[in-house]
Short mmCIF file of C-alpha atoms in Angstrom, two decimals:
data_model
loop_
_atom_site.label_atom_id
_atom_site.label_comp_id
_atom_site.label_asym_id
_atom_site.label_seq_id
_atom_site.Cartn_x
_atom_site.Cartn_y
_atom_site.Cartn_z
CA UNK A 1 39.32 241.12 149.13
CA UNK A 2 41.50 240.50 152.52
CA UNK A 3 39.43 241.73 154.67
CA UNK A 4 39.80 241.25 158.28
CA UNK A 5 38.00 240.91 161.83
CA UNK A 6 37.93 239.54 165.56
CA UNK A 7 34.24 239.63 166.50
CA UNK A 8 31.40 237.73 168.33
CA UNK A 9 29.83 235.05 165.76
CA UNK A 10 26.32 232.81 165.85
CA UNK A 11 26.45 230.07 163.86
CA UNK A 12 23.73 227.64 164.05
CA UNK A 13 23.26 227.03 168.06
CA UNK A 14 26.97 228.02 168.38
CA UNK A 15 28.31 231.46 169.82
CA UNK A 16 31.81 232.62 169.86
CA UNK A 17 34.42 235.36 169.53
CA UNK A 18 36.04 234.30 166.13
CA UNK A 19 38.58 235.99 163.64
CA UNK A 20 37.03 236.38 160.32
CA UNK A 21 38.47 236.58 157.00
CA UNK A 22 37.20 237.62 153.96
CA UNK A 23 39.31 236.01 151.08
CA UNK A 24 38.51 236.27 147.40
CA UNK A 25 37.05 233.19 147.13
CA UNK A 26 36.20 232.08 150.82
CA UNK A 27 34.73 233.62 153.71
CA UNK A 28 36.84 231.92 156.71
CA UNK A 29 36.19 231.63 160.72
CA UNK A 30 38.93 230.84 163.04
CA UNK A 31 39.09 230.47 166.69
CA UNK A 32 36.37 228.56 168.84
CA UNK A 33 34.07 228.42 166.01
CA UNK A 34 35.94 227.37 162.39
CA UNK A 35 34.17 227.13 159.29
CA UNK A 36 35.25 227.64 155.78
CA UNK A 37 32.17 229.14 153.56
CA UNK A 38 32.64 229.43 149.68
CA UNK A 39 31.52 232.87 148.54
CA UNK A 40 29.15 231.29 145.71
CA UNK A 41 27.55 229.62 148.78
CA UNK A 42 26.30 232.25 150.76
CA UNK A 43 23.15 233.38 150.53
CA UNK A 44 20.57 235.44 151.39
CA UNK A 45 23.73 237.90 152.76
CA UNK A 46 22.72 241.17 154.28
CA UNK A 47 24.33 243.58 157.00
CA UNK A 48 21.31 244.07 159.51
CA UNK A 49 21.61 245.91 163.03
CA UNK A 50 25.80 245.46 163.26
CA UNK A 51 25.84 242.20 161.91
CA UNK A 52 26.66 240.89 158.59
CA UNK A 53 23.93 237.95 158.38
CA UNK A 54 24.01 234.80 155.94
CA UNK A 55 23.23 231.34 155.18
CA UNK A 56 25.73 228.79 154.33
CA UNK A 57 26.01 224.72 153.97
CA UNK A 58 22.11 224.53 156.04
CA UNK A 59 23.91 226.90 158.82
CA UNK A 60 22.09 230.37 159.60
CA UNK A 61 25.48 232.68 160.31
CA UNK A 62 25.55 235.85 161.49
CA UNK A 63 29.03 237.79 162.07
CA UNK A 64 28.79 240.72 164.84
CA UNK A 65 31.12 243.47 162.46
CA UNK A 66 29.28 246.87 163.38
CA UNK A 67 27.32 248.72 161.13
CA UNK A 68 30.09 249.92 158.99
CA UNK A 69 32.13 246.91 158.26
CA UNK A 70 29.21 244.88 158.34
CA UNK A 71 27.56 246.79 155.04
CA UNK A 72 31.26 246.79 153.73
CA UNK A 73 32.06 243.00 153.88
CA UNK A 74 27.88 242.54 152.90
CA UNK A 75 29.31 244.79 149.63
CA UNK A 76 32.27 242.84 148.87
CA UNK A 77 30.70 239.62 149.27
CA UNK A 78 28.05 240.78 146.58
CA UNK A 79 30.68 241.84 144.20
CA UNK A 80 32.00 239.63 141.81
CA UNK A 81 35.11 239.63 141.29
CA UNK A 82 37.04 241.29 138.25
CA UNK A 83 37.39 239.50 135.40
CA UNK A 84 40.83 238.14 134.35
CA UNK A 85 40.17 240.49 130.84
CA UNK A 86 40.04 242.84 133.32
CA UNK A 87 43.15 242.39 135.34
CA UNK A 88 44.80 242.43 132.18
CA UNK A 89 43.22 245.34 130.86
CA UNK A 90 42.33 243.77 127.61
CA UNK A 91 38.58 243.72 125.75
CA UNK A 92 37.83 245.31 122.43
CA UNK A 93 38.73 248.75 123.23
CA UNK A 94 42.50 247.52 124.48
CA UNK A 95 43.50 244.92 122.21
CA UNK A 96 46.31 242.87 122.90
CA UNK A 97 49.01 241.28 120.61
CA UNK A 98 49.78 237.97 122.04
CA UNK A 99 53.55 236.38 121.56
CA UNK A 100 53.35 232.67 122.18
CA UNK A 101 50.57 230.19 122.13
CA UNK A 102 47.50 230.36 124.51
CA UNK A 103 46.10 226.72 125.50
CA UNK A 104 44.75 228.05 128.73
CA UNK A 105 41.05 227.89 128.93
CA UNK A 106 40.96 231.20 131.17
CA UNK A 107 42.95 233.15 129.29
CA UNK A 108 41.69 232.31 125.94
CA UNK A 109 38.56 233.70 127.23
CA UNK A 110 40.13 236.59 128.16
CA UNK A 111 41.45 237.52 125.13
CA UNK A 112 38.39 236.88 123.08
CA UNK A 113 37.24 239.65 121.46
CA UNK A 114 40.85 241.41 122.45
CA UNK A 115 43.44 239.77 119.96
CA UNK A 116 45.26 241.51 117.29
CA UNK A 117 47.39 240.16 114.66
CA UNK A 118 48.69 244.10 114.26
CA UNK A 119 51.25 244.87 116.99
CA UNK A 120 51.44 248.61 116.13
CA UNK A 121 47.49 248.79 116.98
CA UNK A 122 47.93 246.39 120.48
CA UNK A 123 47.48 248.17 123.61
CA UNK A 124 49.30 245.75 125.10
CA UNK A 125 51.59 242.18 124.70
CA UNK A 126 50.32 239.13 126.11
CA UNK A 127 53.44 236.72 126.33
CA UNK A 128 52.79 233.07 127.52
CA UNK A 129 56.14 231.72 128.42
CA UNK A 130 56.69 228.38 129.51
CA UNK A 131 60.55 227.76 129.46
CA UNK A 132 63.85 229.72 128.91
CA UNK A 133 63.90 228.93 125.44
CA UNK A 134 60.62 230.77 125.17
CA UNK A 135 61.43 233.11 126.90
CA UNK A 136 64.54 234.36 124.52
CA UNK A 137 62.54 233.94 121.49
CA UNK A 138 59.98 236.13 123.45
CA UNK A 139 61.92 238.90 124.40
CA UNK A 140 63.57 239.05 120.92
CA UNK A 141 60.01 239.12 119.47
CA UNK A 142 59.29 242.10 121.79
CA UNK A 143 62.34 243.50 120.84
CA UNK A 144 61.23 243.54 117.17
CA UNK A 145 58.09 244.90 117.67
CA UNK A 146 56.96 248.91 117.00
CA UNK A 147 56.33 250.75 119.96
CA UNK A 148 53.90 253.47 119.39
CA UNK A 149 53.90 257.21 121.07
CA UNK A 150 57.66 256.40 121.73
#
């Protein structure tokens, strides 16, 4: 997300000029107020008259951002994020052929649905590499493989 801004904030009986950022996980005030809010936390988030407005660990919060950037961090904060499938542009339509083995609980749901055991059909390579040996097996897999539309 990394979104950015120095601005007046209320929270609870406090009011200060903070900097707030929005991370990807974490909505973060520094300055004379600090506070650390987890995204999934927030609630009942809305951008109302300049400020973006939300409740958070029993505190009532509201960020002075202006009306713009107050409906744009209210947007972001309501967006989940992408999915790791996603990010690596896999899912049914883009399946992957995976080199290696996948014990990691994230990306094995990533690839579910996604995996192909036919590398000429793959839209892409997954390669999990955990060590140089791996990774020269790996490459001289790769090397092996067809390559399509070249």
């Amino acid at each position: 997300m990394g979104r950015e801004a120095t601005c007046q904030a209320r929270v609870g009986d406090e009011s200060a000029e903070v900097k707030a950022l929005l991370e990807s996980t974490e909505l973060i005030l520094r300055g004379a107020i600090k506070r650390r809010y987890a995204i999934a936390a927030l609630a009942q988030v809305q951008a109302t008259a300049g400020e973006l407005r939300f409740e958070a660990n029993g505190e009532a919060v509201a960020l002075a951002l202006g009306d713009t950037e107050s409906q744009r961090w209210a947007t972001k904060i309501a967006t989940p994020p992408p999915s790791l499938a996603s990010k690596l542009g896999v899912g049914p339509a883009q399946p992957a052929f995976v080199l290696g083995r996948v014990d990691d609980a994230a990306l094995t749901e990533a690839l579910r649905g996604a995996r192909t055991d036919d590398a000429a059909a793959a839209h892409s390579v997954v390669a999990v590499v955990r060590s140089d040996a791996e990774l020269a097996a790996t490459l001289e897999a790769h090397a092996a493989l067809p390559c399509p539309g070249l």
